[in-house]
Structure formats: structure tokens, C-alpha cells
């Protein structure tokens, strides 16, 4: 033990009592920025390119080809409600993040569950919408519009579904006591992903549905 | 180096002191949520004016308003809910870089297709 204490050196002794983790030293890097958080931001930045490709493909193809078009199938009041639900899930997510920052675990679980449920309602709405469109004759390969539309909104739906899995994982971790206040950043990172999914829908709702 | 000096030095080197400060309170989050809901209602309201903004007499106003509302909602969410306004500026740069790259690349693609549109249409007709 004595050797170990000696190996720490005088510089380490001077830092005794300093909350190194608070200042981003030790667990992170020289910038003081969390690697995990930076990783999520890098992922979100690159995901902009994925959705950018899908949106621009949709814009290019929506009026090309023949057959059923956006005006024939879209149900704007229904999609507006879905959009509102997803928007409100972002509000519940910020409360989940602020709950764990305060160490309020019951509220954290409540808001995580609310967020996941709102996400589930959105996905249920999307499944209903896709089913309705299919029954009206708009399959994935019906025309260029349908392929572009299903690809764009389908990819977004997959993102939302992955987000729900993350939220439920956090919920279970919290229930089993594996999500302490020290791991609040994990909830924040999942929150970033969830808000990104919401913000992408803000674009899709306007560009695809409201400006058909 | 005293403990206090070490702490200050660490803060100065890492820039960590500008993180996690001035985040909105719960009441402010509710207000922001309300604002987003109102903006969404305004967006949906345009549908009840017309379901085809391109053909309407007020097309420039309607489409311009929808795009403006979309951009405002986008900025509000990434600034306040994703904390880009309060977090380290590096995160802002990372995200905005991806966003600008995406918008730039796809505007170029769209412009290219628009420029060669006639040839593209002819090709499609041949395929069909």
C-alpha cells in the first residue's frame, strides 16, 4: 500500500479533494467533453446526411411517375395529431432528464414511461397510416412517390422504434437500481437521440405532408 | 499548486464551466412545449386554408410561412431541448457541420437534377 501511495507522486497529492470527474478529468479527455456525448452528437450530425438523402430523394421523385399521389392518400388531420404526440414526447423527455439530474427516480421512471408511450402511439399511428395507404392501393413499389415516401417515413419510424427500446432499457435500469444520478448523462444522451428524431419529424411533416 | 488553483486551472483548460448552466426550469420547458404546440397548430391551420399551397393565390405567403415555422420549431428544439444553446460550443459545431454539409450536398443534387430535368424525364418515359 505504501508503494502505491508513493507512486502517485506529489502532483496527485495536490489534487486530493478536487472533484476531478466534475471538471471532466480522468473519465473523459483533455477537452473536458464527455466522449459518449460527443459520440452521440457525431452520430446525429451524420444522421443528418441520411435523412437529407431521403428527403431530397422524396422531393425529386414525389411528382414523377403515374398513379396515386400525395393528395390522394394523405390524411392531414390524422398526421397532425401524430405529429403533436411526438412533439409532446420531447417535452416529457426533457422532464425525464431534469428528474434524474435532481435524483428523483420515481419521476424519472414516470417521464421515461410517458415518453415511450407517446412514441408508441406515434408508431401505432404510422402503422395505421401505412396499412390504410396499402389498402388504398399504394404499395412500396406502386410508383416512385410511394417508394420514396415509405423509405423516408419508414426509416424515421425505425429510428423512433429504436428510441423506444432505449427508453424502456433506461426504465428497466432505473427499476433495478442500475441508473444512479452519476449516470444522468446516459439519460441525457438518449434524450438527445429522441429530440433529434422529433426534430426530423418536424421537417418531414412540413415538407412531405403540408407542402405536398 | 493549491487545491483552489488546481480547480480553477482545470476549469480553464477544459471549458467545462460553461456546461450545464442556465438550463431552462420545468416551468420554462412547459412554456417552450406550449410554444411548439401553438406553432404546430399554426402550421396545421394552413391546411384548412388549402391542401394545395402551390395552387393557391397566396402560395408564396403560405409556403414561406410553413417553411419559417418549420425552421423556428427546429431551432427551438435543438437550442432548448437538446441544450445546444447552453452546452459546449463544440457540440454545436459538430451538429451544425453535419447539417450544413447535408443541406449543401442535397441542394447541389436537387439543382443538378433540376438542371438536367428534361433529359431525366425523357429517360423515365423510356423506362416506362
Tab-separated table of C-alpha atoms in Angstrom:
chain	number	residue	atom	x	y	z
A	1	UNK	CA	0.000	0.000	0.000
A	2	UNK	CA	2.844	2.321	0.900
A	3	UNK	CA	4.419	1.802	-2.528
A	4	UNK	CA	1.213	2.590	-4.267
A	5	UNK	CA	0.822	5.801	-2.292
A	6	UNK	CA	4.391	6.805	-3.171
A	7	UNK	CA	3.799	6.071	-6.876
A	8	UNK	CA	1.015	8.633	-7.006
A	9	UNK	CA	3.626	11.389	-6.849
A	10	UNK	CA	3.337	14.945	-5.499
A	11	UNK	CA	1.062	16.205	-8.318
A	12	UNK	CA	-1.596	13.624	-7.465
A	13	UNK	CA	-1.406	14.587	-3.808
A	14	UNK	CA	-2.156	18.198	-4.694
A	15	UNK	CA	-5.337	17.143	-6.447
A	16	UNK	CA	-6.673	15.281	-3.422
A	17	UNK	CA	-10.132	16.598	-2.642
A	18	UNK	CA	-10.684	18.011	-6.123
A	19	UNK	CA	-13.732	16.576	-7.846
A	20	UNK	CA	-11.870	15.545	-10.996
A	21	UNK	CA	-14.882	13.941	-12.633
A	22	UNK	CA	-16.816	17.161	-12.230
A	23	UNK	CA	-14.157	19.003	-14.234
A	24	UNK	CA	-14.073	16.355	-16.908
A	25	UNK	CA	-10.712	14.924	-15.899
A	26	UNK	CA	-9.978	11.247	-15.587
A	27	UNK	CA	-13.018	9.645	-17.118
A	28	UNK	CA	-13.000	11.807	-20.198
A	29	UNK	CA	-10.358	13.544	-22.288
A	30	UNK	CA	-8.283	16.703	-22.294
A	31	UNK	CA	-11.157	18.772	-23.693
A	32	UNK	CA	-13.335	18.015	-20.696
A	33	UNK	CA	-16.091	16.907	-23.006
A	34	UNK	CA	-17.748	13.580	-22.428
A	35	UNK	CA	-16.724	11.088	-25.109
A	36	UNK	CA	-20.137	9.456	-25.012
A	37	UNK	CA	-21.935	12.744	-25.558
A	38	UNK	CA	-19.554	13.730	-28.333
A	39	UNK	CA	-20.146	10.322	-29.921
A	40	UNK	CA	-23.889	10.880	-29.918
A	41	UNK	CA	-23.530	14.364	-31.442
A	42	UNK	CA	-21.255	12.950	-34.161
A	43	UNK	CA	-23.839	10.252	-34.855
A	44	UNK	CA	-26.620	12.846	-35.045
A	45	UNK	CA	-24.527	15.018	-37.368
A	46	UNK	CA	-24.010	12.043	-39.677
A	47	UNK	CA	-27.679	11.064	-39.399
A	48	UNK	CA	-28.488	14.490	-40.895
A	49	UNK	CA	-26.885	13.166	-44.078
A	50	UNK	CA	-29.054	10.027	-44.063
A	51	UNK	CA	-32.276	11.971	-43.660
A	52	UNK	CA	-31.030	14.661	-46.034
A	53	UNK	CA	-30.605	11.970	-48.688
A	54	UNK	CA	-34.042	10.506	-48.039
A	55	UNK	CA	-35.802	13.901	-48.018
A	56	UNK	CA	-34.103	15.097	-51.198
A	57	UNK	CA	-34.883	11.770	-52.907
A	58	UNK	CA	-38.524	12.211	-51.924
A	59	UNK	CA	-38.534	15.801	-53.232
A	60	UNK	CA	-37.114	14.577	-56.531
A	61	UNK	CA	-39.468	11.662	-57.015
A	62	UNK	CA	-42.778	12.679	-55.455
A	63	UNK	CA	-44.349	14.001	-58.659
A	64	UNK	CA	-42.655	11.641	-61.064
A	65	UNK	CA	-44.331	8.561	-62.378
A	66	UNK	CA	-48.033	7.858	-62.527
A	67	UNK	CA	-50.860	6.637	-60.322
A	68	UNK	CA	-51.670	7.553	-56.738
A	69	UNK	CA	-50.055	10.748	-55.453
A	70	UNK	CA	-49.777	12.560	-52.116
A	71	UNK	CA	-53.129	14.327	-52.499
A	72	UNK	CA	-54.957	11.027	-52.938
A	73	UNK	CA	-53.863	9.404	-49.700
A	74	UNK	CA	-52.689	11.898	-47.081
A	75	UNK	CA	-54.933	12.437	-44.061
A	76	UNK	CA	-53.544	15.674	-42.661
A	77	UNK	CA	-55.739	15.920	-39.506
A	78	UNK	CA	-54.690	12.387	-38.503
A	79	UNK	CA	-50.986	13.007	-39.174
A	80	UNK	CA	-51.217	16.340	-37.330
A	81	UNK	CA	-52.329	14.511	-34.191
A	82	UNK	CA	-49.428	12.034	-34.585
A	83	UNK	CA	-47.005	14.935	-35.011
A	84	UNK	CA	-48.391	16.633	-31.918
A	85	UNK	CA	-47.968	13.418	-29.918
A	86	UNK	CA	-44.319	13.104	-30.958
A	87	UNK	CA	-43.721	16.780	-30.155
A	88	UNK	CA	-45.144	16.312	-26.666
A	89	UNK	CA	-42.920	13.265	-26.166
A	90	UNK	CA	-39.958	15.637	-26.482
A	91	UNK	CA	-41.401	17.716	-23.624
A	92	UNK	CA	-41.762	14.614	-21.431
A	93	UNK	CA	-38.183	13.613	-22.315
A	94	UNK	CA	-36.736	16.874	-21.006
A	95	UNK	CA	-38.560	16.248	-17.732
A	96	UNK	CA	-37.008	12.768	-17.558
A	97	UNK	CA	-33.558	14.331	-17.968
A	98	UNK	CA	-34.197	17.003	-15.341
A	99	UNK	CA	-35.669	14.388	-12.952
A	100	UNK	CA	-32.519	12.269	-12.882
A	101	UNK	CA	-30.360	15.374	-12.553
A	102	UNK	CA	-32.271	16.021	-9.315
A	103	UNK	CA	-32.048	12.396	-8.254
A	104	UNK	CA	-35.821	11.955	-8.408
A	105	UNK	CA	-36.050	8.365	-9.640
A	106	UNK	CA	-39.833	7.828	-9.392
A	107	UNK	CA	-40.378	10.888	-11.593
A	108	UNK	CA	-37.618	9.758	-13.938
A	109	UNK	CA	-39.392	6.421	-14.452
A	110	UNK	CA	-42.740	8.156	-14.898
A	111	UNK	CA	-41.440	10.522	-17.587
A	112	UNK	CA	-39.487	7.764	-19.341
A	113	UNK	CA	-42.642	5.678	-19.474
A	114	UNK	CA	-44.729	8.613	-20.714
A	115	UNK	CA	-42.167	9.352	-23.434
A	116	UNK	CA	-42.030	5.717	-24.543
A	117	UNK	CA	-45.830	5.506	-24.582
A	118	UNK	CA	-46.151	8.664	-26.670
A	119	UNK	CA	-43.552	7.240	-29.047
A	120	UNK	CA	-45.570	4.027	-29.166
A	121	UNK	CA	-48.724	5.976	-30.046
A	122	UNK	CA	-46.820	7.677	-32.875
A	123	UNK	CA	-45.614	4.319	-34.226
A	124	UNK	CA	-49.119	2.866	-33.940
A	125	UNK	CA	-50.368	5.849	-35.974
A	126	UNK	CA	-47.724	5.225	-38.589
A	127	UNK	CA	-48.613	1.536	-38.855
A	128	UNK	CA	-52.292	2.505	-39.230
A	129	UNK	CA	-51.380	5.079	-41.888
A	130	UNK	CA	-49.242	2.637	-43.866
A	131	UNK	CA	-51.958	-0.029	-43.669
A	132	UNK	CA	-54.593	2.432	-44.884
A	133	UNK	CA	-52.408	3.583	-47.767
A	134	UNK	CA	-51.709	-0.025	-48.745
A	135	UNK	CA	-55.417	-0.838	-48.772
A	136	UNK	CA	-55.970	2.190	-50.994
A	137	UNK	CA	-53.537	0.683	-53.476
A	138	UNK	CA	-50.293	2.415	-52.535
A	139	UNK	CA	-47.722	-0.354	-52.120
A	140	UNK	CA	-43.972	0.124	-51.703
A	141	UNK	CA	-43.346	-0.461	-55.408
A	142	UNK	CA	-46.530	1.127	-56.782
A	143	UNK	CA	-44.715	4.191	-58.093
A	144	UNK	CA	-41.745	6.467	-57.415
A	145	UNK	CA	-43.701	8.557	-54.915
A	146	UNK	CA	-44.670	5.530	-52.831
A	147	UNK	CA	-41.126	4.116	-52.749
A	148	UNK	CA	-39.645	7.458	-51.693
A	149	UNK	CA	-42.419	8.122	-49.176
A	150	UNK	CA	-42.263	4.707	-47.475
A	151	UNK	CA	-38.455	4.777	-47.397
A	152	UNK	CA	-38.343	8.203	-45.753
A	153	UNK	CA	-41.124	7.750	-43.203
A	154	UNK	CA	-40.189	4.087	-42.643
A	155	UNK	CA	-36.601	4.975	-41.764
A	156	UNK	CA	-37.909	7.600	-39.373
A	157	UNK	CA	-40.244	5.011	-37.829
A	158	UNK	CA	-37.289	2.670	-37.306
A	159	UNK	CA	-35.458	5.490	-35.513
A	160	UNK	CA	-38.467	6.093	-33.246
A	161	UNK	CA	-38.736	2.361	-32.513
A	162	UNK	CA	-35.031	2.204	-31.594
A	163	UNK	CA	-35.612	5.213	-29.324
A	164	UNK	CA	-38.470	3.410	-27.565
A	165	UNK	CA	-36.183	0.412	-26.945
A	166	UNK	CA	-33.568	2.773	-25.435
A	167	UNK	CA	-36.178	4.457	-23.223
A	168	UNK	CA	-37.514	1.148	-21.952
A	169	UNK	CA	-33.949	-0.042	-21.279
A	170	UNK	CA	-33.398	3.057	-19.149
A	171	UNK	CA	-36.701	2.395	-17.392
A	172	UNK	CA	-35.655	-1.165	-16.514
A	173	UNK	CA	-32.172	0.006	-15.453
A	174	UNK	CA	-33.768	2.555	-13.135
A	175	UNK	CA	-36.151	-0.049	-11.705
A	176	UNK	CA	-33.271	-2.397	-10.949
A	177	UNK	CA	-31.195	0.371	-9.376
A	178	UNK	CA	-28.550	0.479	-12.101
A	179	UNK	CA	-29.199	4.091	-13.095
A	180	UNK	CA	-27.793	6.358	-10.407
A	181	UNK	CA	-27.518	10.153	-10.536
A	182	UNK	CA	-23.875	9.690	-11.575
A	183	UNK	CA	-25.165	8.150	-14.809
A	184	UNK	CA	-27.518	11.035	-15.554
A	185	UNK	CA	-25.568	11.627	-18.745
A	186	UNK	CA	-26.839	8.317	-20.129
A	187	UNK	CA	-30.395	9.633	-19.907
A	188	UNK	CA	-29.286	12.934	-21.441
A	189	UNK	CA	-27.674	11.119	-24.388
A	190	UNK	CA	-30.803	9.064	-25.055
A	191	UNK	CA	-32.712	12.347	-24.757
A	192	UNK	CA	-30.532	13.887	-27.475
A	193	UNK	CA	-31.384	10.989	-29.775
A	194	UNK	CA	-35.080	11.297	-29.001
A	195	UNK	CA	-35.172	15.056	-29.653
A	196	UNK	CA	-33.319	14.520	-32.915
A	197	UNK	CA	-35.945	12.014	-34.033
A	198	UNK	CA	-38.586	14.610	-33.138
A	199	UNK	CA	-36.820	17.412	-34.965
A	200	UNK	CA	-36.517	15.264	-38.106
A	201	UNK	CA	-40.266	14.700	-37.985
A	202	UNK	CA	-40.768	18.481	-37.786
A	203	UNK	CA	-39.047	18.661	-41.194
A	204	UNK	CA	-40.853	15.635	-42.650
A	205	UNK	CA	-44.281	16.836	-41.508
A	206	UNK	CA	-43.866	20.199	-43.228
A	207	UNK	CA	-42.018	19.105	-46.361
A	208	UNK	CA	-43.857	15.842	-47.047
A	209	UNK	CA	-47.358	16.408	-45.672
A	210	UNK	CA	-48.095	20.139	-45.528
A	211	UNK	CA	-46.329	21.177	-48.734
A	212	UNK	CA	-47.291	18.191	-50.904
B	1	UNK	CA	-0.393	24.445	-6.717
B	2	UNK	CA	-3.137	24.786	-4.176
B	3	UNK	CA	-6.399	22.908	-4.432
B	4	UNK	CA	-8.272	26.038	-5.421
B	5	UNK	CA	-5.745	26.881	-8.110
B	6	UNK	CA	-5.846	23.332	-9.433
B	7	UNK	CA	-9.604	23.551	-9.657
B	8	UNK	CA	-9.540	26.871	-11.481
B	9	UNK	CA	-6.854	25.607	-13.813
B	10	UNK	CA	-8.887	22.513	-14.612
B	11	UNK	CA	-11.931	24.636	-15.342
B	12	UNK	CA	-9.956	26.938	-17.566
B	13	UNK	CA	-8.357	24.117	-19.519
B	14	UNK	CA	-11.482	22.112	-20.073
B	15	UNK	CA	-14.041	24.781	-20.693
B	16	UNK	CA	-16.331	22.619	-18.601
B	17	UNK	CA	-17.590	25.559	-16.606
B	18	UNK	CA	-19.844	26.676	-19.428
B	19	UNK	CA	-21.641	23.326	-19.413
B	20	UNK	CA	-24.802	22.549	-17.510
B	21	UNK	CA	-25.509	26.156	-16.593
B	22	UNK	CA	-28.681	28.154	-17.115
B	23	UNK	CA	-30.705	25.215	-18.387
B	24	UNK	CA	-34.397	26.094	-18.546
B	25	UNK	CA	-36.515	25.365	-15.486
B	26	UNK	CA	-39.506	22.997	-15.609
B	27	UNK	CA	-41.851	25.970	-15.968
B	28	UNK	CA	-39.810	27.223	-18.914
B	29	UNK	CA	-39.901	23.762	-20.502
B	30	UNK	CA	-43.705	23.812	-20.273
B	31	UNK	CA	-43.740	27.250	-21.912
B	32	UNK	CA	-41.449	26.046	-24.705
B	33	UNK	CA	-43.671	22.990	-25.186
B	34	UNK	CA	-46.697	25.299	-25.378
B	35	UNK	CA	-44.948	27.494	-27.925
B	36	UNK	CA	-44.157	24.446	-30.077
B	37	UNK	CA	-47.778	23.305	-29.820
B	38	UNK	CA	-49.025	26.736	-30.949
B	39	UNK	CA	-46.569	26.770	-33.862
B	40	UNK	CA	-47.789	23.303	-34.883
B	41	UNK	CA	-51.408	24.499	-34.731
B	42	UNK	CA	-50.485	27.422	-36.994
B	43	UNK	CA	-48.859	25.004	-39.438
B	44	UNK	CA	-51.874	22.722	-39.488
B	45	UNK	CA	-54.108	25.798	-39.833
B	46	UNK	CA	-52.735	26.407	-43.314
B	47	UNK	CA	-54.188	23.031	-44.378
B	48	UNK	CA	-57.664	24.366	-43.641
B	49	UNK	CA	-56.980	27.307	-45.956
B	50	UNK	CA	-55.854	24.972	-48.730
B	51	UNK	CA	-54.477	21.450	-49.072
B	52	UNK	CA	-52.505	22.542	-52.113
B	53	UNK	CA	-50.418	25.609	-51.201
B	54	UNK	CA	-48.766	25.681	-54.648
B	55	UNK	CA	-52.038	26.374	-56.450
B	56	UNK	CA	-53.392	28.949	-54.000
B	57	UNK	CA	-53.338	32.698	-54.706
B	58	UNK	CA	-51.335	33.189	-51.509
B	59	UNK	CA	-48.848	30.450	-52.418
B	60	UNK	CA	-45.665	32.429	-51.614
B	61	UNK	CA	-47.079	33.528	-48.242
B	62	UNK	CA	-48.368	30.065	-47.300
B	63	UNK	CA	-45.251	28.153	-48.321
B	64	UNK	CA	-42.980	30.831	-46.854
B	65	UNK	CA	-44.891	30.720	-43.548
B	66	UNK	CA	-44.766	26.923	-43.384
B	67	UNK	CA	-41.019	26.878	-44.026
B	68	UNK	CA	-40.445	29.677	-41.489
B	69	UNK	CA	-42.491	27.863	-38.827
B	70	UNK	CA	-40.577	24.663	-39.543
B	71	UNK	CA	-37.218	26.420	-39.111
B	72	UNK	CA	-38.360	28.128	-35.877
B	73	UNK	CA	-39.522	24.801	-34.398
B	74	UNK	CA	-36.256	23.153	-35.452
B	75	UNK	CA	-34.145	25.872	-33.801
B	76	UNK	CA	-36.239	25.925	-30.605
B	77	UNK	CA	-35.932	22.149	-30.150
B	78	UNK	CA	-32.197	21.909	-30.777
B	79	UNK	CA	-31.465	25.038	-28.719
B	80	UNK	CA	-33.547	24.349	-25.626
B	81	UNK	CA	-34.467	20.657	-25.552
B	82	UNK	CA	-31.113	19.456	-26.888
B	83	UNK	CA	-29.318	22.159	-24.856
B	84	UNK	CA	-27.183	23.326	-27.793
B	85	UNK	CA	-27.681	26.888	-26.596
B	86	UNK	CA	-26.171	26.066	-23.214
B	87	UNK	CA	-23.735	23.208	-23.830
B	88	UNK	CA	-20.152	23.319	-25.023
B	89	UNK	CA	-19.820	25.057	-28.391
B	90	UNK	CA	-18.024	22.046	-29.865
B	91	UNK	CA	-21.304	20.124	-29.888
B	92	UNK	CA	-22.914	22.978	-31.822
B	93	UNK	CA	-20.116	22.899	-34.378
B	94	UNK	CA	-20.325	19.130	-34.778
B	95	UNK	CA	-24.069	19.133	-35.343
B	96	UNK	CA	-24.236	22.259	-37.494
B	97	UNK	CA	-21.365	20.945	-39.638
B	98	UNK	CA	-23.348	17.779	-40.385
B	99	UNK	CA	-26.461	19.802	-41.037
B	100	UNK	CA	-24.778	22.317	-43.350
B	101	UNK	CA	-22.989	19.525	-45.212
B	102	UNK	CA	-26.286	17.664	-45.671
B	103	UNK	CA	-28.189	20.761	-46.855
B	104	UNK	CA	-25.330	21.814	-49.174
B	105	UNK	CA	-24.849	18.394	-50.752
B	106	UNK	CA	-28.537	17.806	-51.349
B	107	UNK	CA	-29.203	21.319	-52.640
B	108	UNK	CA	-26.448	20.614	-55.154
B	109	UNK	CA	-28.055	17.283	-56.044
B	110	UNK	CA	-31.505	18.849	-56.404
B	111	UNK	CA	-30.099	21.678	-58.518
B	112	UNK	CA	-28.304	19.180	-60.734
B	113	UNK	CA	-31.458	17.176	-61.286
B	114	UNK	CA	-33.445	20.342	-61.940
B	115	UNK	CA	-30.834	21.440	-64.490
B	116	UNK	CA	-30.870	18.118	-66.313
B	117	UNK	CA	-34.576	17.644	-65.753
B	118	UNK	CA	-35.566	17.352	-69.386
B	119	UNK	CA	-33.121	14.550	-70.025
B	120	UNK	CA	-34.203	12.819	-66.828
B	121	UNK	CA	-37.885	12.994	-67.760
B	122	UNK	CA	-37.116	11.621	-71.197
B	123	UNK	CA	-35.169	8.751	-69.604
B	124	UNK	CA	-38.052	7.960	-67.262
B	125	UNK	CA	-40.505	7.891	-70.139
B	126	UNK	CA	-38.256	5.488	-71.983
B	127	UNK	CA	-38.173	3.245	-68.910
B	128	UNK	CA	-41.937	3.301	-68.594
